[in-house]
Short mmCIF file of C-alpha atoms and ligand atoms in Angstrom, two decimals:
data_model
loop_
_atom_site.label_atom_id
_atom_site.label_comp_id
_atom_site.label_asym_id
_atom_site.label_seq_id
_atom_site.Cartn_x
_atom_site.Cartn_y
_atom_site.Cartn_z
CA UNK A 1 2.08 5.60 35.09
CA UNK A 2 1.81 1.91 34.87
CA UNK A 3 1.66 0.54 31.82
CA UNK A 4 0.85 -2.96 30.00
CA UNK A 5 2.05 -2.94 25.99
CA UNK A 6 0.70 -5.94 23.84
CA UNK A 7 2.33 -6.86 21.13
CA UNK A 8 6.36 -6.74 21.25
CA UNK A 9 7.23 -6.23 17.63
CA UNK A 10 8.82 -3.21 16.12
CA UNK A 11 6.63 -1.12 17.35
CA UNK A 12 5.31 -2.59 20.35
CA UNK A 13 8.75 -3.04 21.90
CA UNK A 14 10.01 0.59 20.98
CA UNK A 15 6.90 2.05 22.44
CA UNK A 16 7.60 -0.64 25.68
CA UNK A 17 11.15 0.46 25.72
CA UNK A 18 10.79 3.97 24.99
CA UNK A 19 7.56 4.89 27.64
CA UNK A 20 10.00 2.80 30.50
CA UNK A 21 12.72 4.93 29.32
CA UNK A 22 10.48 8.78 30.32
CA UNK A 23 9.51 7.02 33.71
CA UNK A 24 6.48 4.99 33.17
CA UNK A 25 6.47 1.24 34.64
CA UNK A 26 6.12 -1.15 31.76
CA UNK A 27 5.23 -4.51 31.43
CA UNK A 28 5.53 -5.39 28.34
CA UNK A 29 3.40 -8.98 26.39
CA UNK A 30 3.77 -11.06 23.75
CA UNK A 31 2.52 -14.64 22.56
CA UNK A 32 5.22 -15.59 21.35
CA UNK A 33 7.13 -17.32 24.33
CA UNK A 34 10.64 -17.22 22.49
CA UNK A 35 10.80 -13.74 22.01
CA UNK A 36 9.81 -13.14 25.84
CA UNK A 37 12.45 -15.25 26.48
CA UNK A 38 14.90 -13.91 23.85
CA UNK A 39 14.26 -10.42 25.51
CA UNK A 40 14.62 -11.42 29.17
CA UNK A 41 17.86 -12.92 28.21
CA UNK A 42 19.09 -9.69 27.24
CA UNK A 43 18.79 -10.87 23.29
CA UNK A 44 17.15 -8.36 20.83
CA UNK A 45 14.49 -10.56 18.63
CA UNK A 46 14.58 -7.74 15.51
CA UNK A 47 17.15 -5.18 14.71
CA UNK A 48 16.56 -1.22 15.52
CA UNK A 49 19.46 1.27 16.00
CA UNK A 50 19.64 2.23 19.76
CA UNK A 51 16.95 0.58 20.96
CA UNK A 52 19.11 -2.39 22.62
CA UNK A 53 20.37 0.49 24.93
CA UNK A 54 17.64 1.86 26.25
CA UNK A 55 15.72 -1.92 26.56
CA UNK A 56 18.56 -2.44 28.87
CA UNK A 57 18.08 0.86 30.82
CA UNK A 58 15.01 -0.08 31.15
CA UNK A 59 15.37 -3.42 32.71
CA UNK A 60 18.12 -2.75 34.53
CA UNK A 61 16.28 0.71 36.62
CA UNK A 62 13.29 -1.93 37.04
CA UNK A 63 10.84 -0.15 35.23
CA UNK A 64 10.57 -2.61 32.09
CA UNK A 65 9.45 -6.21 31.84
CA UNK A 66 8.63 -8.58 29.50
CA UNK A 67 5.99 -11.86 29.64
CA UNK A 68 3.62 -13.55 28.19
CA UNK A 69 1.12 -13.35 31.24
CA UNK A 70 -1.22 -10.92 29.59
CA UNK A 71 -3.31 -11.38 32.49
CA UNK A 72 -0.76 -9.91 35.47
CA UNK A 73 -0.07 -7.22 32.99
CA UNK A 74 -2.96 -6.66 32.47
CA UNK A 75 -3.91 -6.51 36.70
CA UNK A 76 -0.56 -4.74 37.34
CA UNK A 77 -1.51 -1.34 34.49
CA UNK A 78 -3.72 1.34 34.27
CA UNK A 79 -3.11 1.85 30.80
CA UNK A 80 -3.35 -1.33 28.32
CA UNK A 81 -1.49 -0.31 24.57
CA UNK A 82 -2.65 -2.59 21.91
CA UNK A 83 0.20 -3.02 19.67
CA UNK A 84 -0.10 -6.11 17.71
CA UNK A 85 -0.01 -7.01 14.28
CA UNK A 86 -2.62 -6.32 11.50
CA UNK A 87 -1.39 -8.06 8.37
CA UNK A 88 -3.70 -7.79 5.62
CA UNK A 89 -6.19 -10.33 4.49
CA UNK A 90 -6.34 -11.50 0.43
CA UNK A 91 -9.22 -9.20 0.27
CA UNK A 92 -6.95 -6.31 1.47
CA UNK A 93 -8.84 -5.52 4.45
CA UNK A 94 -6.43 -5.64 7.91
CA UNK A 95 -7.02 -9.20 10.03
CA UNK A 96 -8.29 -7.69 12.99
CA UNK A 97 -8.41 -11.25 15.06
CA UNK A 98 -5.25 -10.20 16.92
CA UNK A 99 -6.88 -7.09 18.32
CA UNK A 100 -9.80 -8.70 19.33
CA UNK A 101 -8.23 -11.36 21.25
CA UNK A 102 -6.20 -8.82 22.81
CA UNK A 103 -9.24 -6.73 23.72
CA UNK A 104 -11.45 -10.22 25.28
CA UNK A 105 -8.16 -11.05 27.31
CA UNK A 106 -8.15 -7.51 28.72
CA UNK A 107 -11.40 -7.02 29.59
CA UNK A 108 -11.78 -10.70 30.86
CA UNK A 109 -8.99 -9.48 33.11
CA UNK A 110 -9.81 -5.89 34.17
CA UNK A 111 -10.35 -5.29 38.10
CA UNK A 112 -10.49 -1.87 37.75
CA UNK A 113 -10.62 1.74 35.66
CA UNK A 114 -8.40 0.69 32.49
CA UNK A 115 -7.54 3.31 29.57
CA UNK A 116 -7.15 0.78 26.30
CA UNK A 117 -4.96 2.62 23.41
CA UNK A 118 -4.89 1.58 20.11
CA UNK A 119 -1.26 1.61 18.63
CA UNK A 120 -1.50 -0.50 16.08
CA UNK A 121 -2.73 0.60 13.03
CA UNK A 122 -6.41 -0.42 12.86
CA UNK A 123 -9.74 1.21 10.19
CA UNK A 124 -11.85 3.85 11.36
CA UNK A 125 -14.13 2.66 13.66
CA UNK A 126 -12.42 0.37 15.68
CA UNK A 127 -12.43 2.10 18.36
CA UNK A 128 -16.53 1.51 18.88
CA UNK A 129 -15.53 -2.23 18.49
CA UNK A 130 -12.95 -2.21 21.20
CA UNK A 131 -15.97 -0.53 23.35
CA UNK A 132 -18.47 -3.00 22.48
CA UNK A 133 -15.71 -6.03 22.65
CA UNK A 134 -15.13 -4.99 26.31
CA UNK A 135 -18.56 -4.18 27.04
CA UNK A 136 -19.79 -8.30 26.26
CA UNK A 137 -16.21 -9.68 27.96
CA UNK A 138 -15.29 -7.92 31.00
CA UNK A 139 -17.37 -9.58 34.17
CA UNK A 140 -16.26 -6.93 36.78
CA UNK A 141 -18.06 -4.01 37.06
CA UNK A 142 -15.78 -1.68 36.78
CA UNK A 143 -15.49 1.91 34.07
CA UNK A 144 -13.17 2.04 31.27
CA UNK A 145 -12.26 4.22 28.32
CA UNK A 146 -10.90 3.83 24.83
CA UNK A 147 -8.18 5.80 23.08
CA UNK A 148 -6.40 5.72 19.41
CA UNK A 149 -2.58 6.92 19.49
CA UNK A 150 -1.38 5.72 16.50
CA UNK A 151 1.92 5.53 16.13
CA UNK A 152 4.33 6.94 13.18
CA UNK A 153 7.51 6.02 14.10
CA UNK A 154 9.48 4.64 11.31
CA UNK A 155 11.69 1.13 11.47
CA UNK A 156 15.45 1.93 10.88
CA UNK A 157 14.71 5.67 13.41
CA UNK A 158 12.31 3.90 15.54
CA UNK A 159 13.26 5.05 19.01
CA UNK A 160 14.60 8.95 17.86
CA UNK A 161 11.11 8.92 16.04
CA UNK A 162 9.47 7.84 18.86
CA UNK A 163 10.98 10.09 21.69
CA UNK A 164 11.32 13.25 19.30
CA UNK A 165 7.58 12.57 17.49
CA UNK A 166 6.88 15.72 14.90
CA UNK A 167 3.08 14.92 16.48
CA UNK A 168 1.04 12.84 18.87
CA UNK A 169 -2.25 11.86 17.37
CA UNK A 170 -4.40 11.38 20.48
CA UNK A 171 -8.41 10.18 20.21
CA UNK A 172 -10.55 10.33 22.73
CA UNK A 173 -14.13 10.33 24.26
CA UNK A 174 -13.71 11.35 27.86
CA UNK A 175 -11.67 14.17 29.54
CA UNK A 176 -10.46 10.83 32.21
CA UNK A 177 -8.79 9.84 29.13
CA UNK A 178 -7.32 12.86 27.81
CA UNK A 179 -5.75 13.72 30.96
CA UNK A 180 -3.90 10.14 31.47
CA UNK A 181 -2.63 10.43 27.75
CA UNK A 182 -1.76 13.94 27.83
CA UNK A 183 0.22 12.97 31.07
CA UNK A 184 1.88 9.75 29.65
CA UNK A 185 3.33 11.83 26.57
CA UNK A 186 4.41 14.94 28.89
CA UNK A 187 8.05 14.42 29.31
CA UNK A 188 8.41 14.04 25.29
CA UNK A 189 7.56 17.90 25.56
CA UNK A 190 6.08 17.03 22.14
CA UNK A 191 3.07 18.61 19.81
CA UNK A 192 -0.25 16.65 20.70
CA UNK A 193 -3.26 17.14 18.74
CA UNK A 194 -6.26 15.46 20.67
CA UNK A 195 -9.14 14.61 18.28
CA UNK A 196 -11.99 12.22 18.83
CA UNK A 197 -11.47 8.63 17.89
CA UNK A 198 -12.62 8.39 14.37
CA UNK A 199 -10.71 11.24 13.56
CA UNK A 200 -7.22 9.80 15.52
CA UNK A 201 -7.80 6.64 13.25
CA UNK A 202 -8.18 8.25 10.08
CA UNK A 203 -4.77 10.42 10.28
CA UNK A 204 -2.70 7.68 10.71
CA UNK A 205 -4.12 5.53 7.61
CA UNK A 206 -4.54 9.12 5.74
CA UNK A 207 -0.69 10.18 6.43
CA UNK A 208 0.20 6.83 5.00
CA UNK A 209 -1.83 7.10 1.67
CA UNK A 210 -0.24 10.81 1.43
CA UNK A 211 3.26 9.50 1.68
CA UNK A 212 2.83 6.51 -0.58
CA UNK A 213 1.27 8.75 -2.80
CA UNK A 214 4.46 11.03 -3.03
CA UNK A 215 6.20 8.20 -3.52
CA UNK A 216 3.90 6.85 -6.60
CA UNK A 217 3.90 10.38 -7.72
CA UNK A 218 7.42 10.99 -8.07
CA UNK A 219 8.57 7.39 -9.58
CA UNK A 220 5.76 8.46 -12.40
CA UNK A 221 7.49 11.61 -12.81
CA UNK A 222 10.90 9.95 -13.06
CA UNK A 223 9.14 7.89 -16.17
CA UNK A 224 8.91 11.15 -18.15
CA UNK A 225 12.39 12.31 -17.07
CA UNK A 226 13.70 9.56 -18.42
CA UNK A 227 12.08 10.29 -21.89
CA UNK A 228 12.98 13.57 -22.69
CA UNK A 229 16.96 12.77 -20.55
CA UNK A 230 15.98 15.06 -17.42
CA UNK A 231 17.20 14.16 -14.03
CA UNK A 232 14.46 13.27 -11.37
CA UNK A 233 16.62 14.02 -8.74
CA UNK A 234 16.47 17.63 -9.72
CA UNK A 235 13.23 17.64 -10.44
CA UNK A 236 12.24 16.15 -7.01
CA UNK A 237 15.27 18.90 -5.24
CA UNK A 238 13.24 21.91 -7.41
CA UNK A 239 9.57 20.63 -6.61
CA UNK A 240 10.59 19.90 -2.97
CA UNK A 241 11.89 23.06 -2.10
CA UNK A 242 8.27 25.12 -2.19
CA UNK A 243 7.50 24.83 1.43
CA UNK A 244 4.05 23.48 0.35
CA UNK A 245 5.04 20.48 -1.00
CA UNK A 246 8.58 19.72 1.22
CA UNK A 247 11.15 17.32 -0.09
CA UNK A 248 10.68 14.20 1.50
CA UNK A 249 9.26 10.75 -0.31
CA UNK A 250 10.18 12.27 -3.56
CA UNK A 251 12.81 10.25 -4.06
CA UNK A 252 12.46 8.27 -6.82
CA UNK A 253 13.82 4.46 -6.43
CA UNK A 254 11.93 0.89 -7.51
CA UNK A 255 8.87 1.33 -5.32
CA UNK A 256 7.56 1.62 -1.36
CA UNK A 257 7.26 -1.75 0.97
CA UNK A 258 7.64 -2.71 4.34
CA UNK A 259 4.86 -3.45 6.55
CA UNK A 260 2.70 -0.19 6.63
CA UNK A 261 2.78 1.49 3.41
CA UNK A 262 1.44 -1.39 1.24
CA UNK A 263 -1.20 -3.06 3.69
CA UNK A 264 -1.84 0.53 5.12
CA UNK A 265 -2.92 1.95 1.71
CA UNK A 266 -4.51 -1.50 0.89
CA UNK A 267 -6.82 -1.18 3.95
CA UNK A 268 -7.62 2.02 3.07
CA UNK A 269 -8.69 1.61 -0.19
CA UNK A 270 -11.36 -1.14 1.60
CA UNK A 271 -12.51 1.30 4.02
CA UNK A 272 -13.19 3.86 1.55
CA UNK A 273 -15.19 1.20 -0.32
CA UNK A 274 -16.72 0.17 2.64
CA UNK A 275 -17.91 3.45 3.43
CA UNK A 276 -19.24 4.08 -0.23
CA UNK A 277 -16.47 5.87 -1.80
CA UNK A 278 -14.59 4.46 -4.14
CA UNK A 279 -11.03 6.22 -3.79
CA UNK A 280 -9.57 5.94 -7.14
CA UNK A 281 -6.33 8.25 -6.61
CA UNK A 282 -4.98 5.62 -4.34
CA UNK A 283 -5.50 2.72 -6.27
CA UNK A 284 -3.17 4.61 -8.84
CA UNK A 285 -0.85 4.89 -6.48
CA UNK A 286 -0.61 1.02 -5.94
CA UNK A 287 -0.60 0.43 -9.87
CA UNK A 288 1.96 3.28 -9.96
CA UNK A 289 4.26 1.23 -7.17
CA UNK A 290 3.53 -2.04 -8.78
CA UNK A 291 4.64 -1.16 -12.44
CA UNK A 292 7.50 0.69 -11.02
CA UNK A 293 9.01 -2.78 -9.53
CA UNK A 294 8.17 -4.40 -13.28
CA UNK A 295 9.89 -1.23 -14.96
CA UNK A 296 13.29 -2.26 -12.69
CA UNK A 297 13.44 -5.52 -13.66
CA UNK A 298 12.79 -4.52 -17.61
CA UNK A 299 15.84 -2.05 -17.25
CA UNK A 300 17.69 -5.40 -16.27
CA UNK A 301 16.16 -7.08 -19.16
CA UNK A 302 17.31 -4.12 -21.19
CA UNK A 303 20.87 -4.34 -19.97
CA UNK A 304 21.05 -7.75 -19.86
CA UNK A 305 18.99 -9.07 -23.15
CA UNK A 306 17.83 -12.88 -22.09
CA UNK A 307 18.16 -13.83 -17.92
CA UNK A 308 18.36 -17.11 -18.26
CA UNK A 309 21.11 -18.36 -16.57
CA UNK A 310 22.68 -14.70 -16.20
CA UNK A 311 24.38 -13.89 -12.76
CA UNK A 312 22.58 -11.20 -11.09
CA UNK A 313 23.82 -9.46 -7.67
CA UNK A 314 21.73 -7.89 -5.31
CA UNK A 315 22.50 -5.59 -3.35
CA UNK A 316 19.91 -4.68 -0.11
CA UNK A 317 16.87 -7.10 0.84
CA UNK A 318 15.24 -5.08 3.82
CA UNK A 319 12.70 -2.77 2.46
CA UNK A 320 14.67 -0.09 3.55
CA UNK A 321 18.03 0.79 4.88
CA UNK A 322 18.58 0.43 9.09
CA UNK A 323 16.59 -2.66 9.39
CA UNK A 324 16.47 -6.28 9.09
CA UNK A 325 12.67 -5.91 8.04
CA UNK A 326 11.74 -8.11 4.53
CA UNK A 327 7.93 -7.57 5.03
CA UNK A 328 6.45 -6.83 1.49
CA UNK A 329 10.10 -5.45 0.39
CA UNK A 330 10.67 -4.57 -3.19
CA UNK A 331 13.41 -7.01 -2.97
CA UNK A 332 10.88 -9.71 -2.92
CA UNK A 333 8.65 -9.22 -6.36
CA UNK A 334 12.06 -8.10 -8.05
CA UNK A 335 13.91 -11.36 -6.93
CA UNK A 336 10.84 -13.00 -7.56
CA UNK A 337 10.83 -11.93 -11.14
CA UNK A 338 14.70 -12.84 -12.21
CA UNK A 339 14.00 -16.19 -10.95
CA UNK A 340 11.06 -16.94 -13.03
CA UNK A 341 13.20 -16.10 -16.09
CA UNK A 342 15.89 -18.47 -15.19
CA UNK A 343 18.41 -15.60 -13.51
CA UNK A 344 21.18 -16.77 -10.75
CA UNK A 345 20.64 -14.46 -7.93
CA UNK A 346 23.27 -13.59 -5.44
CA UNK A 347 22.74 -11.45 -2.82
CA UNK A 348 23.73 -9.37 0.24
CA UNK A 349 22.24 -7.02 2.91
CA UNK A 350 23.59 -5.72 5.83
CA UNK A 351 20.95 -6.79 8.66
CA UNK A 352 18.50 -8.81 6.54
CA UNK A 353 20.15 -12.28 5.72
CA UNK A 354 18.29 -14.40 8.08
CA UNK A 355 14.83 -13.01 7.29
CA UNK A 356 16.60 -13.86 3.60
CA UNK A 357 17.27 -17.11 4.55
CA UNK A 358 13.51 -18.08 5.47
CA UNK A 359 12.09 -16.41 2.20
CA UNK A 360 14.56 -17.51 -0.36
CA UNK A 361 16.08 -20.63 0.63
CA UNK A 362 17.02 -21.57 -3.38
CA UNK A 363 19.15 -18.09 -3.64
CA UNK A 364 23.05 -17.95 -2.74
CA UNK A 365 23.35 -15.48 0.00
CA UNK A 366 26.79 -13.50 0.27
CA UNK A 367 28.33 -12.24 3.68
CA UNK A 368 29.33 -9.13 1.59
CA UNK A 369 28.56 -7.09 -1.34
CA UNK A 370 32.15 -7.91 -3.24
CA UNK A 371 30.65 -11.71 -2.71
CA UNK A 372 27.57 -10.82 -4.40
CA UNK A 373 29.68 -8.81 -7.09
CA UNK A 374 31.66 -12.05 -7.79
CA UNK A 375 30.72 -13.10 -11.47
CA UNK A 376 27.98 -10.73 -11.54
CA UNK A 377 26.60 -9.80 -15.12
CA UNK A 378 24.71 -7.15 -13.46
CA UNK A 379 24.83 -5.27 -9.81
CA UNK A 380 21.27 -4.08 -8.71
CA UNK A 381 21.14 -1.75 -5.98
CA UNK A 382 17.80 -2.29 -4.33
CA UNK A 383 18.28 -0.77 -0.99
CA UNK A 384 20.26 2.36 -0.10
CA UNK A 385 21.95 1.25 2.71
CA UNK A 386 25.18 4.04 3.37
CA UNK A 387 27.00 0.97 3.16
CA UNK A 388 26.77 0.54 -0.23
CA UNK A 389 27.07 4.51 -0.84
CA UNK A 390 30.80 3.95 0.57
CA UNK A 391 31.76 0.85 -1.57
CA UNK A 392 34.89 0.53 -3.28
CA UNK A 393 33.21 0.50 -7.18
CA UNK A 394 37.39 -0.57 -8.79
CA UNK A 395 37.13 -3.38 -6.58
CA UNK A 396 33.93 -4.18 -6.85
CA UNK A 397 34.11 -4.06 -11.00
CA UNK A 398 37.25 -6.22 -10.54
CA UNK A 399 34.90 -9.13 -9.44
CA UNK A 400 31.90 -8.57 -12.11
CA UNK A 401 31.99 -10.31 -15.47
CA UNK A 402 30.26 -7.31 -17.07
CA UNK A 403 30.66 -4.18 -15.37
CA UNK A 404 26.76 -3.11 -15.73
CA UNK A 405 25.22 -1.35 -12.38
CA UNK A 406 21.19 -1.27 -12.11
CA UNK A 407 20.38 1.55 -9.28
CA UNK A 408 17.28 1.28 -8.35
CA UNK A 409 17.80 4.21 -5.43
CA UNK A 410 19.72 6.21 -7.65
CA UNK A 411 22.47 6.37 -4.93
CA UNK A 412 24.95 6.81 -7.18
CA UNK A 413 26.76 9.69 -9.53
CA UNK A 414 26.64 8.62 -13.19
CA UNK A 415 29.69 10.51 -14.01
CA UNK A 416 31.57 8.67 -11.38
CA UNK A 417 30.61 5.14 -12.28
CA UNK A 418 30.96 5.53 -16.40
CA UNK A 419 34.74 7.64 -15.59
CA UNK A 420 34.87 3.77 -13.86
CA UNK A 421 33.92 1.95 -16.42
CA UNK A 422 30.51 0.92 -15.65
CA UNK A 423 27.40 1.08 -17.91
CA UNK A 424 25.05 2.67 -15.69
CA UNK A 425 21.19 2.97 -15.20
CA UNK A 426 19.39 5.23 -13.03
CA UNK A 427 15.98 5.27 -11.94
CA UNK A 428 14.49 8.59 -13.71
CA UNK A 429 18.02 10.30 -14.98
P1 NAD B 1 5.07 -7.09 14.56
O1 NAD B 1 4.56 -8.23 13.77
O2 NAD B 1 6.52 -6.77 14.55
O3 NAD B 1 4.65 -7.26 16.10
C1 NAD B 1 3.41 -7.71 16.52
C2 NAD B 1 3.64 -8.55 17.78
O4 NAD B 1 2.37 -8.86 18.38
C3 NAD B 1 4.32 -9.88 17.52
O5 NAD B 1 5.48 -9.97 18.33
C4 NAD B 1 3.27 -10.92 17.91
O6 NAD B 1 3.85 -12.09 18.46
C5 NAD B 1 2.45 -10.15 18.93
N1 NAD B 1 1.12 -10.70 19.18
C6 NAD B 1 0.18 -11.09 18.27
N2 NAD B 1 -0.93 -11.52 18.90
C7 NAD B 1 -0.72 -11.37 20.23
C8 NAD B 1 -1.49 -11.62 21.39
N3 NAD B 1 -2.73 -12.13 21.31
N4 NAD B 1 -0.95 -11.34 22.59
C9 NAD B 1 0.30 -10.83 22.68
N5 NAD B 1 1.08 -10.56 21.62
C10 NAD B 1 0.59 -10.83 20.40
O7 NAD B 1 4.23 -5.84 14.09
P2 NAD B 1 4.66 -4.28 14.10
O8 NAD B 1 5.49 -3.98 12.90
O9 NAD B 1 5.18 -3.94 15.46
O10 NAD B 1 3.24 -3.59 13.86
C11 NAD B 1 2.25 -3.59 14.88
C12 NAD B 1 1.15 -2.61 14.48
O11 NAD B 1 1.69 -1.28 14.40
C13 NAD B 1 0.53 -2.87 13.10
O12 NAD B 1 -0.81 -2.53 13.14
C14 NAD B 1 1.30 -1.93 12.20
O13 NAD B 1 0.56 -1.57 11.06
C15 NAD B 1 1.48 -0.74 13.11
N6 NAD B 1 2.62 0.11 12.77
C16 NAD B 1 3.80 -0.46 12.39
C17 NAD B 1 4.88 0.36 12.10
C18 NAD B 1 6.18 -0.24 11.64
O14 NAD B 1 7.04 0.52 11.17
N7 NAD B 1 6.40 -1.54 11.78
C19 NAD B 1 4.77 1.75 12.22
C20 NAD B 1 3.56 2.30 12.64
C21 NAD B 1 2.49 1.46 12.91
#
């Protein structure tokens, strides 16, 4: 199958590099002329475990490309994958101008039957806008069809999520388009559950609600744990094991980020409105997410009494572990909040430092997590990289002026860390 993906982010270049990699020919586009020309240098623009192998498999058997000539990609594929950004506007509805563009510059550029798939992550009902969009812009006369495949791969297991999918959302209107998808996903020998388009567009912003709702749910649980001195993690391990429920997102930590979650459940909330419903449960969850951010710095404050001037290490900036992503990260409102009170912040992430770098410039970055330890009047783990689950605590206490540990992922054994020496705070237990 010949292929065109638009949009070479995180998930446009996985899907790129992944489709190549089960046989299709892809051609893949972005705007952004330095990251075509990172990528066709043999550079990877973000990090993703694995995925600089099979990119090079890819180029190297011929089958994947990268440019910013939307239009020969366009000419060159049957099959056109939107996969560009949708940030969210202040209002909280998803800027949709990227899509569009990328729908006027396809059809302005279609010579023939095209299939055009929505990948990124777009409201109900923008599927009927892609229709109409191509309807006004393409000149040629020529048939095409629309499809939704949202994606659900996650950043840090992007390419294993990809190629090993639990499910491939498919929505379509015409059995032409049915049969082309169907075929494209065949050699991932995975689940497919073909729906129409509304319905395709509604499980991908409905899974997200669900899991930031699990999320929400369980950091409002660990609030009561933490009352009467149970342990959330227990809780969550006794609650997750009915098959109903299933353990996952019910771990308890300072919040969800990252691109999808926030925006994701944001957007939704505005569709629902849109559509007349006002969907109170999720707006909990976003309260739930926001205080739990503000309850993570007051456990500093507890510790810690005033900030001002007190040396605070961080520990993990990427909004979660296996991937140099900062987008809406906890990291950011919680290191947000120490500054305003005057705290020196020191910090350290494995992949994250240069996205770091262009959101903090006033902060002291450390090359390790003993560098962020140095002085430190406080440690706060904010992302649960395995990294950190492997540190050497005597050494690290060696380099703190007070030996108090904040862990906001609860990736560490209490029992451990006080036999240690350190005061320690969980999140829930
Ligand atoms: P991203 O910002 O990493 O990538 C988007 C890319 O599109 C950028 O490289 C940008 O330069 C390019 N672009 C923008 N306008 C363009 C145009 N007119 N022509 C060509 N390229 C253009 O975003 P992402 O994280 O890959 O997310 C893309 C979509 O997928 C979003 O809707 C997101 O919600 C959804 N999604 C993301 C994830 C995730 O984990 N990141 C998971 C599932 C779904």
């Amino acid at each position: 199958m010949k292929i065109a993906v638009i949009g070479t982010g995180y998930v446009g270049l996985t899907s790129g590099a992944c489709l190549a990699k089960i046989g299709h020919q892809v051609i893949c586009v972005d705007n952004n002329a330095e990251k075509v020309a990172m990528l066709n240098r043999g550079i990877m623009p973000i990090y993703e475990p694995g995925l600089k192998e099979i990119i090079d498999e890819g180029v190297n058997a011929k089958r994947l490309f990268f440019t910013t000539d939307i239009k020969k990609a366009v000419k060159e594929s049957t099959v056109c994958f939107i996969a560009v950004g949708t940030p969210p506007l202040e209002n909280g509805e998803p800027d949709l101008t990227y899509v569009e563009n990328v729908v006027q510059d396809i059809a302005a550029n279609m010579d023939d039957y095209r299939l055009i798939v929505e990948k990124s992550t777009v409201p109900v009902q923008t599927g009927s806008w892609i229709r109409k969009t191509v309807e006004r812009y393409c000149r040629a006369d020529v048939q095409f069809d629309v499809a939704s495949n949202p994606e659900f791969l996650r950043e840090g297991s992007a390419v294993k999520d990809f190629l090993y999918p639990d499910r491939i959302v498919i929505g379509v209107e015409t059995e032409r388009a049915r049969e082309i998808m169907c075929e494209i996903y065949r050699p991932l020998n995975a689940p497919i559950i073909v729906t129409d388009i509304a319905s395709a567009e509604l499980i991908k912003h409905a899974s997200n609600a669900f899991l930031a709702m699990k999320i929400s749910f369980i950091n409002a649980v660990a609030v009561l744990c933490e009352a009467v001195g149970a342990d959330v993690q227990l809780v969550a391990d006794g609650v997750g094991m009915d098959k109903r429920i299933g353990r996952a997102f019910l771990d308890a930590g300072v919040g969800y980020g990252g691109f999808c979650f926030p925006k994701d459940l944001r957007a939704f909330i505005r569709i629902a409105e849109k559509l007349g419903y006002d969907f109170q449960l999720l707006k909990e969850v976003e309260k739930i997410n926001e205080a739990t951010k503000q309850r993570f710095v007051q456990k500093i404050r507890g510790a810690l009494w005033n900030l001002k001037n007190k040396n605070i290490g961080i520990l993990g900036l990427s909004f979660k572990p296996n991937t140099d992503d900062m987008r809406f990260a906890p990291s950011i409102d919680i290191i947000k909040a120490l500054l305003a009170e005057g705290a020196n912040v020191r910090a350290y992430d494995p992949q994250a430092m240069a996205n770091a770098r262009r959101i903090f410039p006033e902060i002291e970055l450390c090359n390790s997590a003993e560098a962020a330890a140095q002085n430190a009047d406080l440690l706060a783990i904010v992302t649960e990289w395995d990294e950190f689950k492997k540190l050497d605590l005597a050494r690290i206490k060696s380099r703190m002026r007070l030996p108090i540990i904040c862990d906001g992922r609860n990736i560490y054994d209490r029992a451990r860390l006080e036999s240690l020496g350190f005061t320690y705070i969980g999140m829930g237990r």
